[in-house]
PDB file of C-alpha atoms in Angstrom:
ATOM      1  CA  UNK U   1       0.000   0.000   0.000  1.00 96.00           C
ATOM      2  CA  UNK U   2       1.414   3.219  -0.733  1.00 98.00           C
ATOM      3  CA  UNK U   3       1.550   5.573   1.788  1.00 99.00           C
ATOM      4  CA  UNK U   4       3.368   9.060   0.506  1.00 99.00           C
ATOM      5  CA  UNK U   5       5.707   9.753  -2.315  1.00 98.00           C
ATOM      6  CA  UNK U   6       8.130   7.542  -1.257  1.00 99.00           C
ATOM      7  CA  UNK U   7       6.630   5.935   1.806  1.00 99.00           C
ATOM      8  CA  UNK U   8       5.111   2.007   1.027  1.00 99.00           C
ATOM      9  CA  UNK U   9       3.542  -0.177   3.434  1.00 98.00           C
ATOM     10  CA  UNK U  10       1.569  -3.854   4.344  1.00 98.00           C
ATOM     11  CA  UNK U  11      -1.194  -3.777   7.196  1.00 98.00           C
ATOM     12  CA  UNK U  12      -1.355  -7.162   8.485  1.00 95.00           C
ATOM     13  CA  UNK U  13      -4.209  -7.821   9.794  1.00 86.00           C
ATOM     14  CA  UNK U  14      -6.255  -9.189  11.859  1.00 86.00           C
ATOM     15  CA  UNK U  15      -4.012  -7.771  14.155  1.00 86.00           C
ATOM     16  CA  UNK U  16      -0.712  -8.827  13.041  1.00 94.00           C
ATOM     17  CA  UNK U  17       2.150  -6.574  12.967  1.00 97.00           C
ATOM     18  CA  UNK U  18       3.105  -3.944  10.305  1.00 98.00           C
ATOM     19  CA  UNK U  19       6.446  -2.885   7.854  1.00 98.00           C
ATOM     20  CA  UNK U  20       6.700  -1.268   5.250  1.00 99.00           C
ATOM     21  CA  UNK U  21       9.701   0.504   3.152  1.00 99.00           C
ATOM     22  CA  UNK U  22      10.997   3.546   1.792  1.00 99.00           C
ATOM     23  CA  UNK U  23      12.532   4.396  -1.521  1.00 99.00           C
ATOM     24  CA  UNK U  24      15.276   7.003  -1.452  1.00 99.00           C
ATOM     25  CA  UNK U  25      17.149   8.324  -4.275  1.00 97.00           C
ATOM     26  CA  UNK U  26      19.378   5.696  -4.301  1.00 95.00           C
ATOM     27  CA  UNK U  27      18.464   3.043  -2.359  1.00 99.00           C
ATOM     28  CA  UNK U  28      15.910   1.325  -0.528  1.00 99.00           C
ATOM     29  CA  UNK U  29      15.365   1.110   3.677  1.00 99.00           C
ATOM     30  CA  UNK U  30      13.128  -1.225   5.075  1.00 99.00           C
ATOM     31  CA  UNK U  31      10.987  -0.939   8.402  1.00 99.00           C
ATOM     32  CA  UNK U  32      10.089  -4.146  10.395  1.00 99.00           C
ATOM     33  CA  UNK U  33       9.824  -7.899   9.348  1.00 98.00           C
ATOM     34  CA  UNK U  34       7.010 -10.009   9.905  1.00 95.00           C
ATOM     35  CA  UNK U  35       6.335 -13.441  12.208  1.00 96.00           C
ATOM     36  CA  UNK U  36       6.997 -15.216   9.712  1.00 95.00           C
ATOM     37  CA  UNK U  37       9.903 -15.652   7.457  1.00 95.00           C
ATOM     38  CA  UNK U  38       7.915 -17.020   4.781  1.00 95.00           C
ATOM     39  CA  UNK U  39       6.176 -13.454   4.357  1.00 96.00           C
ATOM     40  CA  UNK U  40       9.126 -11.806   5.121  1.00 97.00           C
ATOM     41  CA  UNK U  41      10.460 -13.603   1.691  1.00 97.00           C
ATOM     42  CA  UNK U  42       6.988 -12.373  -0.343  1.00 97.00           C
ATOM     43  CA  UNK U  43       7.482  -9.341   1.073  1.00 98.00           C
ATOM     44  CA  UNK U  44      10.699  -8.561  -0.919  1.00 98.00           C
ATOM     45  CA  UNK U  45       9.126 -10.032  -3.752  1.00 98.00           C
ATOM     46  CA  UNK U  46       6.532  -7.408  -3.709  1.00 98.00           C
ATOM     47  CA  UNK U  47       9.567  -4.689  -2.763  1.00 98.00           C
ATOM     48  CA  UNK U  48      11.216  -5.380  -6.293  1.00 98.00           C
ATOM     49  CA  UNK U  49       7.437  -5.139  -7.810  1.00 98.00           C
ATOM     50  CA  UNK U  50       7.980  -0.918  -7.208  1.00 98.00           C
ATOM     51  CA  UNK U  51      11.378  -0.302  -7.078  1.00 98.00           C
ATOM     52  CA  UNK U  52      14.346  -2.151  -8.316  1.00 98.00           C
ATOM     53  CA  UNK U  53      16.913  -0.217  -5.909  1.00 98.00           C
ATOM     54  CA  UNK U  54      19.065  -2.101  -3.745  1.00 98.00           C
ATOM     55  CA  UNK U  55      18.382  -2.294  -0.080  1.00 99.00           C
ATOM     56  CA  UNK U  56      20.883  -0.962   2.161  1.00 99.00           C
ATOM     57  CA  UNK U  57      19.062  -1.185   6.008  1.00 99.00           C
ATOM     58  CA  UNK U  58      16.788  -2.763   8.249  1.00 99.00           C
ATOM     59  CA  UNK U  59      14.884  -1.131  10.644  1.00 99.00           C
ATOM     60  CA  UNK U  60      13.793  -3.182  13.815  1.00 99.00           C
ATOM     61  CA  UNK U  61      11.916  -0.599  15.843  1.00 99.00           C
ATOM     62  CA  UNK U  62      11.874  -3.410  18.812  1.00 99.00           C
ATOM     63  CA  UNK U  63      13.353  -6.822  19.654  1.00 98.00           C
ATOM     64  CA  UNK U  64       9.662  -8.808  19.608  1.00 98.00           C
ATOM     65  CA  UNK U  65       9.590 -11.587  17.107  1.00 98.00           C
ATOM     66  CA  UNK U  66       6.552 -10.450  15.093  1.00 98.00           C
ATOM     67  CA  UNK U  67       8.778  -7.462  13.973  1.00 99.00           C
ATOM     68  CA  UNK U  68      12.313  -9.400  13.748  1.00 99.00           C
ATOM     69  CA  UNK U  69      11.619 -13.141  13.054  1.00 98.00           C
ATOM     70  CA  UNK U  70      12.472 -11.707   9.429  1.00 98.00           C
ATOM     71  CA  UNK U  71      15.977 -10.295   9.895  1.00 99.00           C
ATOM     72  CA  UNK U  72      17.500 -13.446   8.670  1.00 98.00           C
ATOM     73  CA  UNK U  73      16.915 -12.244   5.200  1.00 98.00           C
ATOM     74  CA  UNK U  74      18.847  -8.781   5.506  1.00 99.00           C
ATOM     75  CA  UNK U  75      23.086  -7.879   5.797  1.00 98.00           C
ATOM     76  CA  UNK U  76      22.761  -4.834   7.660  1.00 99.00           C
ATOM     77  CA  UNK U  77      20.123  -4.038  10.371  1.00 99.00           C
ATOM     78  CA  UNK U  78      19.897  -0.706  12.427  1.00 99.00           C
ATOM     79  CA  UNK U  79      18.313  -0.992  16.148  1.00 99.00           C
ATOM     80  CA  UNK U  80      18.237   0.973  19.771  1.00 99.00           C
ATOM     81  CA  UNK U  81      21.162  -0.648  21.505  1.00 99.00           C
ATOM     82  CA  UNK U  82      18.589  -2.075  24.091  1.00 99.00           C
ATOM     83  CA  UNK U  83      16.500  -3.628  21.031  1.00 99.00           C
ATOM     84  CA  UNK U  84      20.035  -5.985  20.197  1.00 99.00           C
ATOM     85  CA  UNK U  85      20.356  -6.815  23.954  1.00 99.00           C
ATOM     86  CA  UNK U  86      17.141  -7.963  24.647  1.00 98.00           C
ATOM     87  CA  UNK U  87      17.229  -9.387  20.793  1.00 99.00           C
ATOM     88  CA  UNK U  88      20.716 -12.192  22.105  1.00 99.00           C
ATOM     89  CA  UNK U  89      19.111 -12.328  25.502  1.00 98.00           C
ATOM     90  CA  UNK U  90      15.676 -13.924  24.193  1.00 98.00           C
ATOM     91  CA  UNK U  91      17.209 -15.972  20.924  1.00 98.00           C
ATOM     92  CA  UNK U  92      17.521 -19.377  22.719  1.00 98.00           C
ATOM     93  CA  UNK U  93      13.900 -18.675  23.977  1.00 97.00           C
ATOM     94  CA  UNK U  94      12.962 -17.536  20.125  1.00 97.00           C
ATOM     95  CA  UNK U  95      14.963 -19.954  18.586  1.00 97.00           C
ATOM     96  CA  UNK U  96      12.473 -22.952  20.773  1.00 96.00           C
ATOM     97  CA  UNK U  97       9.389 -20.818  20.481  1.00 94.00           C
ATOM     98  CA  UNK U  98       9.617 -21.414  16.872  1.00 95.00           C
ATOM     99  CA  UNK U  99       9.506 -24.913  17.235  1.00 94.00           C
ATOM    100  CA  UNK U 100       6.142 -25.304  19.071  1.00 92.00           C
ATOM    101  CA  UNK U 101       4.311 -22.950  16.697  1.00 92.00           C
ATOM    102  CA  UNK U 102       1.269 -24.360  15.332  1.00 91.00           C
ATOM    103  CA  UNK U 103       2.669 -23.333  11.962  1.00 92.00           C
ATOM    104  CA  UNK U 104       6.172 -24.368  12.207  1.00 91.00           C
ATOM    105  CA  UNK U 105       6.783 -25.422   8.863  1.00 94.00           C
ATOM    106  CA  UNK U 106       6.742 -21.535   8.032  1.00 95.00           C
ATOM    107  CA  UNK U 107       9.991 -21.676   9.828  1.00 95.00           C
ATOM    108  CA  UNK U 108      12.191 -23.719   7.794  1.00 90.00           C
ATOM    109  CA  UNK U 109      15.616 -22.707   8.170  1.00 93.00           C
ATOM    110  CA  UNK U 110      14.575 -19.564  11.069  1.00 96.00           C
ATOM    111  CA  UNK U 111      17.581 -18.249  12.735  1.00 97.00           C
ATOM    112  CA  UNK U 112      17.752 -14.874  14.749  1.00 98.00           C
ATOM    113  CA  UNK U 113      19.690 -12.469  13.277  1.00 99.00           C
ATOM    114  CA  UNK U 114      20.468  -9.527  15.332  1.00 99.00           C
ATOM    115  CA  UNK U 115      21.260  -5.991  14.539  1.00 99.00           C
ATOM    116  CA  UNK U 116      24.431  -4.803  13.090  1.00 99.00           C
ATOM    117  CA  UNK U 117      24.128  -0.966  13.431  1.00 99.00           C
ATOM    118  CA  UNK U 118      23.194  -0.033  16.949  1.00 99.00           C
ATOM    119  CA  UNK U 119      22.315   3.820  18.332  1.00 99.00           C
ATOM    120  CA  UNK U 120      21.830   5.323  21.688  1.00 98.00           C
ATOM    121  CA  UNK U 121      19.311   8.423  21.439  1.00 98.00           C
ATOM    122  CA  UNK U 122      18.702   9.075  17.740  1.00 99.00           C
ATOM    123  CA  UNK U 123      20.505   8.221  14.379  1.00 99.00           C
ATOM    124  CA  UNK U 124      19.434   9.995  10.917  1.00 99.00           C
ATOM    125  CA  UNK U 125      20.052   8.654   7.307  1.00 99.00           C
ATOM    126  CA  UNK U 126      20.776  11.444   5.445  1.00 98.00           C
ATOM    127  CA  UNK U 127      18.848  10.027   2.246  1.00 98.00           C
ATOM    128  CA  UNK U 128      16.195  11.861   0.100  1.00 98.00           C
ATOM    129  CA  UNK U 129      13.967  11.662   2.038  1.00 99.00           C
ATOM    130  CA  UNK U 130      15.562  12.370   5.042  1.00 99.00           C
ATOM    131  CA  UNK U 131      14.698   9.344   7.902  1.00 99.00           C
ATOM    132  CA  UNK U 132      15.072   9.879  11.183  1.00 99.00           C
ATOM    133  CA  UNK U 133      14.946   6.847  13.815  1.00 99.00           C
ATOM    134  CA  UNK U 134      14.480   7.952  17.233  1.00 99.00           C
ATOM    135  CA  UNK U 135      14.508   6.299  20.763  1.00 99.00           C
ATOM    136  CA  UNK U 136      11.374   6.598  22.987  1.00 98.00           C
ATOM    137  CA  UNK U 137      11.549   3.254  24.846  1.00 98.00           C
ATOM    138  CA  UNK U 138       7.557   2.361  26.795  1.00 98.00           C
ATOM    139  CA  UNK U 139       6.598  -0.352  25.033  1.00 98.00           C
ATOM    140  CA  UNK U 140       9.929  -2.469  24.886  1.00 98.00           C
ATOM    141  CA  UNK U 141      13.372  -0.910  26.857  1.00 97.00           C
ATOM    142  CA  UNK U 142      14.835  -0.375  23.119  1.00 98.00           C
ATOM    143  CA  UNK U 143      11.602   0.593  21.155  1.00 99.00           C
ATOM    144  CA  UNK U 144      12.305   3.276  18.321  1.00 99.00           C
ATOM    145  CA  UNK U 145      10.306   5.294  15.883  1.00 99.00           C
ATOM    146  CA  UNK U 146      10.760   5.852  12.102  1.00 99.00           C
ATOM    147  CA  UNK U 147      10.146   9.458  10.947  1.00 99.00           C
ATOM    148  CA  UNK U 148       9.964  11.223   7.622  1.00 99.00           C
ATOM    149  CA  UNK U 149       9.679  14.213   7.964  1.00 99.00           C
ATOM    150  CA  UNK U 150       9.442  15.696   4.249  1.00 99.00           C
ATOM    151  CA  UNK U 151       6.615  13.689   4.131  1.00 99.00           C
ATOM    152  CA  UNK U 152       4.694  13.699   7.429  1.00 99.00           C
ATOM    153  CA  UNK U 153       4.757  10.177   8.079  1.00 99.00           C
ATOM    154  CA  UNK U 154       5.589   8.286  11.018  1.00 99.00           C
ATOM    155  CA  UNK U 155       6.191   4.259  11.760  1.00 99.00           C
ATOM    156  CA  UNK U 156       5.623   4.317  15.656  1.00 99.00           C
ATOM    157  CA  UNK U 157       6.345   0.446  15.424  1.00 99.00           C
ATOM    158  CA  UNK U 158       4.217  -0.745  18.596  1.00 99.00           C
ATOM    159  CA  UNK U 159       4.021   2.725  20.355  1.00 99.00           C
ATOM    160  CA  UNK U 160       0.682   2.495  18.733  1.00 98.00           C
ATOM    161  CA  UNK U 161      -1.331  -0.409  18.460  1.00 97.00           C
ATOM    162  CA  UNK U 162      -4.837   1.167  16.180  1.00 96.00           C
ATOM    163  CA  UNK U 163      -7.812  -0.721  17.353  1.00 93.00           C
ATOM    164  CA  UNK U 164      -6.589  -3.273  19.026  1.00 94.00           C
ATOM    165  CA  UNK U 165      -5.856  -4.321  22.743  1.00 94.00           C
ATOM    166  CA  UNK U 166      -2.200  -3.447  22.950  1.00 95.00           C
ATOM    167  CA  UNK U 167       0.379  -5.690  24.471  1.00 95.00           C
ATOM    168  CA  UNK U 168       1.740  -3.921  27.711  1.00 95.00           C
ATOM    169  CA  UNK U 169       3.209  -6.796  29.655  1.00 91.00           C
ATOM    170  CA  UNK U 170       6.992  -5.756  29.505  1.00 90.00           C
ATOM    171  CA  UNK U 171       6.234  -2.314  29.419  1.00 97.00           C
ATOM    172  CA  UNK U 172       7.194   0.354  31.191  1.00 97.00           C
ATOM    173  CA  UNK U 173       3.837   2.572  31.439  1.00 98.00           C
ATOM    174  CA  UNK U 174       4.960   5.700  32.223  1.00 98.00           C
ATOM    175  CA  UNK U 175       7.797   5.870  29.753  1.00 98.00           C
ATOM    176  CA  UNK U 176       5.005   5.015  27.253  1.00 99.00           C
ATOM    177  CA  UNK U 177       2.728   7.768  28.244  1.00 99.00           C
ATOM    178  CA  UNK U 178       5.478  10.401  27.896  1.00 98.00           C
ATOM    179  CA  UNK U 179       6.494   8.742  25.014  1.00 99.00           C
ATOM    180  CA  UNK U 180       3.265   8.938  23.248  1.00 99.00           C
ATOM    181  CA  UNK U 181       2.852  12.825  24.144  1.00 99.00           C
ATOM    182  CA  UNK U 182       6.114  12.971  22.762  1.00 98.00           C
ATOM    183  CA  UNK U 183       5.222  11.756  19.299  1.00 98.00           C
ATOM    184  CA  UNK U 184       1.981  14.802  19.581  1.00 98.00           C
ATOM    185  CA  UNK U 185       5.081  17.262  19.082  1.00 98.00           C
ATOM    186  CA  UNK U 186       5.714  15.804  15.484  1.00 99.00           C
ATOM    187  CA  UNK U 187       4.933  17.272  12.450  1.00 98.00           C
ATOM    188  CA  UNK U 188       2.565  13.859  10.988  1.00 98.00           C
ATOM    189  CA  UNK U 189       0.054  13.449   8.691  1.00 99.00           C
ATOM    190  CA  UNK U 190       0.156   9.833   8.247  1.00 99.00           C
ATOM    191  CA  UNK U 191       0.927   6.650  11.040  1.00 99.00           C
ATOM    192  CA  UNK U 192       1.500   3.549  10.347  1.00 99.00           C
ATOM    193  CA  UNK U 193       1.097   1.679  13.690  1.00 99.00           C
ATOM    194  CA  UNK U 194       2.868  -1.695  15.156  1.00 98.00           C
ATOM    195  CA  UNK U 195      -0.751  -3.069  14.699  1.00 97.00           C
ATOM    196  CA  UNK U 196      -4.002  -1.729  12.944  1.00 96.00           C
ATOM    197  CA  UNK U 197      -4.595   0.596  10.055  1.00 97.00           C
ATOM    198  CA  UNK U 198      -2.983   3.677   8.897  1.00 98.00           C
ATOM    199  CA  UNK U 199      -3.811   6.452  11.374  1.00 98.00           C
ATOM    200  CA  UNK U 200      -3.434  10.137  12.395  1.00 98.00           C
ATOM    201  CA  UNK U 201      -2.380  11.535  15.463  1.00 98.00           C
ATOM    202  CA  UNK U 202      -5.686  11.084  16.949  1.00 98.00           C
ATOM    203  CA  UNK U 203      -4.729   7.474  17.155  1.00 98.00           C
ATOM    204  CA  UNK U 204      -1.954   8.727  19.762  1.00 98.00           C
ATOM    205  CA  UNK U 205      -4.184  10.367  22.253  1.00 98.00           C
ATOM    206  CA  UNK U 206      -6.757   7.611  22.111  1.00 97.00           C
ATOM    207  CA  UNK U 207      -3.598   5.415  23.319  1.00 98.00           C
ATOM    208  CA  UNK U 208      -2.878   7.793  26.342  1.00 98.00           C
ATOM    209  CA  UNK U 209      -6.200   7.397  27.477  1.00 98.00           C
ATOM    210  CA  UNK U 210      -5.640   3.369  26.801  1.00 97.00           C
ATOM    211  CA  UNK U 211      -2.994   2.883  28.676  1.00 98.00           C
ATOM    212  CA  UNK U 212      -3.740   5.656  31.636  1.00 98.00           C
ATOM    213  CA  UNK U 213      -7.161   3.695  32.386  1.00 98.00           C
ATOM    214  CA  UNK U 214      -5.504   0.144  32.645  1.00 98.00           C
ATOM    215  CA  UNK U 215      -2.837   1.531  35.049  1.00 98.00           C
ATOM    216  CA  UNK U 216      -4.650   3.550  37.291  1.00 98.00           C
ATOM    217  CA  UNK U 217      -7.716   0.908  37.106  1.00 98.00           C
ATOM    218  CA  UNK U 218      -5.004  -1.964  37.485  1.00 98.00           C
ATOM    219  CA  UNK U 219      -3.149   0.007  40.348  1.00 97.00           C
ATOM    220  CA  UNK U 220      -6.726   0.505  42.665  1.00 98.00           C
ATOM    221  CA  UNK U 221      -7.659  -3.245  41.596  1.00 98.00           C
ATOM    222  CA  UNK U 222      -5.218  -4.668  42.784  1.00 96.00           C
ATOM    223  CA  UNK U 223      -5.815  -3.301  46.948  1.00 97.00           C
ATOM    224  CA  UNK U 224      -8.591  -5.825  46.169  1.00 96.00           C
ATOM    225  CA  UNK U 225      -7.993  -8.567  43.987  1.00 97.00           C
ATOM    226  CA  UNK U 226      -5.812 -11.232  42.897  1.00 97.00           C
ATOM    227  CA  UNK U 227      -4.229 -11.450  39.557  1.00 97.00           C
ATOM    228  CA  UNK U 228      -6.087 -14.454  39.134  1.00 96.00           C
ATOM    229  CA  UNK U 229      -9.131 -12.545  39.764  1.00 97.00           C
ATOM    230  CA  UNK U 230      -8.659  -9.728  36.954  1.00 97.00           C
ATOM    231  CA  UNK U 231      -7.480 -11.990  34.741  1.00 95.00           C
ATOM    232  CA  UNK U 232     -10.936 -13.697  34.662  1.00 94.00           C
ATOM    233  CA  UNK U 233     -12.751 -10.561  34.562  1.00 94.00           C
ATOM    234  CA  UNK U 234     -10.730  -7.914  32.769  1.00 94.00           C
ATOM    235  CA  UNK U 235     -14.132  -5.921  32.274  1.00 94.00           C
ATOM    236  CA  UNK U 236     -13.252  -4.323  35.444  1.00 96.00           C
ATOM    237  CA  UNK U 237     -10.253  -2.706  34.122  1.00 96.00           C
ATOM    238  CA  UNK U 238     -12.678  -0.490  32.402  1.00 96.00           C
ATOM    239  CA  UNK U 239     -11.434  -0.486  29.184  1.00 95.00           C
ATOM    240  CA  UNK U 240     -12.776  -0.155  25.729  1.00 92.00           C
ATOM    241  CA  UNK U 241     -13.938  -3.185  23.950  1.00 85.00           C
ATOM    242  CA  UNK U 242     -11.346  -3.991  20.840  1.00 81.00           C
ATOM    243  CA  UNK U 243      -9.909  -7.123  19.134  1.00 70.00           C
ATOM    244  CA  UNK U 244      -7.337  -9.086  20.657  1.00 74.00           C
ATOM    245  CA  UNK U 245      -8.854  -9.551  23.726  1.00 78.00           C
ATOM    246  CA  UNK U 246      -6.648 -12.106  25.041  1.00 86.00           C
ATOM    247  CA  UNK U 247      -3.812  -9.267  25.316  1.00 93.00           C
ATOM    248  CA  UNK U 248      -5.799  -7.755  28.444  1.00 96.00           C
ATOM    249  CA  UNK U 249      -4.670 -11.145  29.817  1.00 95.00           C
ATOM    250  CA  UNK U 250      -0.837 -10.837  29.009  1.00 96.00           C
ATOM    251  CA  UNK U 251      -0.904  -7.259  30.513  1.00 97.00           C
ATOM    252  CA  UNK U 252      -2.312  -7.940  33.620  1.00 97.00           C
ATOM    253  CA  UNK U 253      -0.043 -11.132  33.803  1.00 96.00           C
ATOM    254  CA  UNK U 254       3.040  -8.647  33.171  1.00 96.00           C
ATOM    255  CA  UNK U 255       2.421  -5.671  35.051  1.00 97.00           C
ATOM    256  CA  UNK U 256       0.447  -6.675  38.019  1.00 96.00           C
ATOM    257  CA  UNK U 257       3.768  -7.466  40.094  1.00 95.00           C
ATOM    258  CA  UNK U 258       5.146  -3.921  38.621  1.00 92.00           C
ATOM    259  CA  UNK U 259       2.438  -1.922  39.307  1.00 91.00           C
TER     260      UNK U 259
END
């Protein structure tokens, strides 16, 4: 799906994650792989079906497999230094997980490959157009955000999940909050989220209010009831009815302990 001038990307659906790509000048940078290596492979099939420039980089705007189980396919990757920790921490854990996956055969030949160009705070690639990848952290230690800035468009990676329950368990809350009023300063016309459809930045402040209402809910819940307890009735978090229900689950599992 095109986005902008040079801005292309594939909505997953059904809540599955998001990437896209961007054709420069010279050269082409990719944002995000999929779960699956297998569409990984189609999806730089489709890549040479609009532009036959090379690509030079990788994106991963976090270590979570559903945007890095495709990195085996690319030389050169570019990731938040925290994103290629936690990426070599989890790979024995990945490199199982794939195993017991009811589609496992999609994962002929999976290996992790981790990131090769690392960054602290922000790193730009002076391209036409110009990208900027910047480090926000919230929903993983090491999550990042791809901005073009010519053209007003923005991949949050899973800052933003669109219509969907997003998945908070290893998050830090806060940091996500501030991070999301962060992203209100940009200049964007166009989002593509971690999850969901293309967006605006109206998509951002309906996430505040998200995640605000599960912690403070979670927080005054808990003076009452098990984990257990919520778990089996997340309608008392209070939160709006979306797909992916089964994420409430994984949150509460995750930050009850934290919170």
């Amino acid at each position: 799906m095109k986005v902008s001038k040079s801005v292309y990307c594939r909505i997953g659906g059904d809540g599955e994650s998001n990437n896209g790509f961007i054709v420069c000048d010279e050269c082409c940078i990719v944002v995000d792989t999929t779960t699956y290596p297998d569409q990984t492979k189609k999806d730089l099939e489709d890549i040479k079906k609009v532009t036959d420039k090379k690509i030079k980089f990788l994106i991963n705007t976090h270590y979570h497999g559903d945007h890095t189980f495709g990195n085996m396919y690319f030389s050169d990757i570019i990731a938040h230094k925290d994103c290629y920790r936690k990426l070599k921490e989890r790979t024995p854990h990945y490199m199982e997980l794939v195993k017991e996956d009811d589609e496992k055969e999609r994962f002929e030949g999976f290996t992790v490959r981790l990131p090769t160009i690392v960054f602290d705070h922000e790193l730009s690639l002076f391209l036409n157009p110009q990208i900027v990848i910047t480090h926000y952290g919230g929903h993983t230690n090491g999550s990042a955000i791809v901005y073009i800035p010519e053209e007003r468009v923005l991949f949050s990676g899973d800052l933003l999940f669109a219509g969907y329950h997003p998945y908070v368990g290893d998050a830090d809350i806060q940091e996500w909050v501030n991070a999301l009023h962060g992203l209100l300063q940009l200049d964007v016309k166009k989002i593509i989220p971690g999850h969901g459809d293309i967006c605006d930045a109206r998509e951002i402040k309906t996430q505040i209010e998200y995640l605000e209402t599960f912690y403070n809910n979670l927080k005054e819940l808990k003076k009452k009831y098990s984990k257990e307890e919520i778990c089996k009735n997340t309608n008392l978090l209070g939160l709006p009815e979306m797909d992916e229900e089964e994420m409430v689950v994984a949150s509460i599992e995750g930050q009850y302990d934290k919170i």
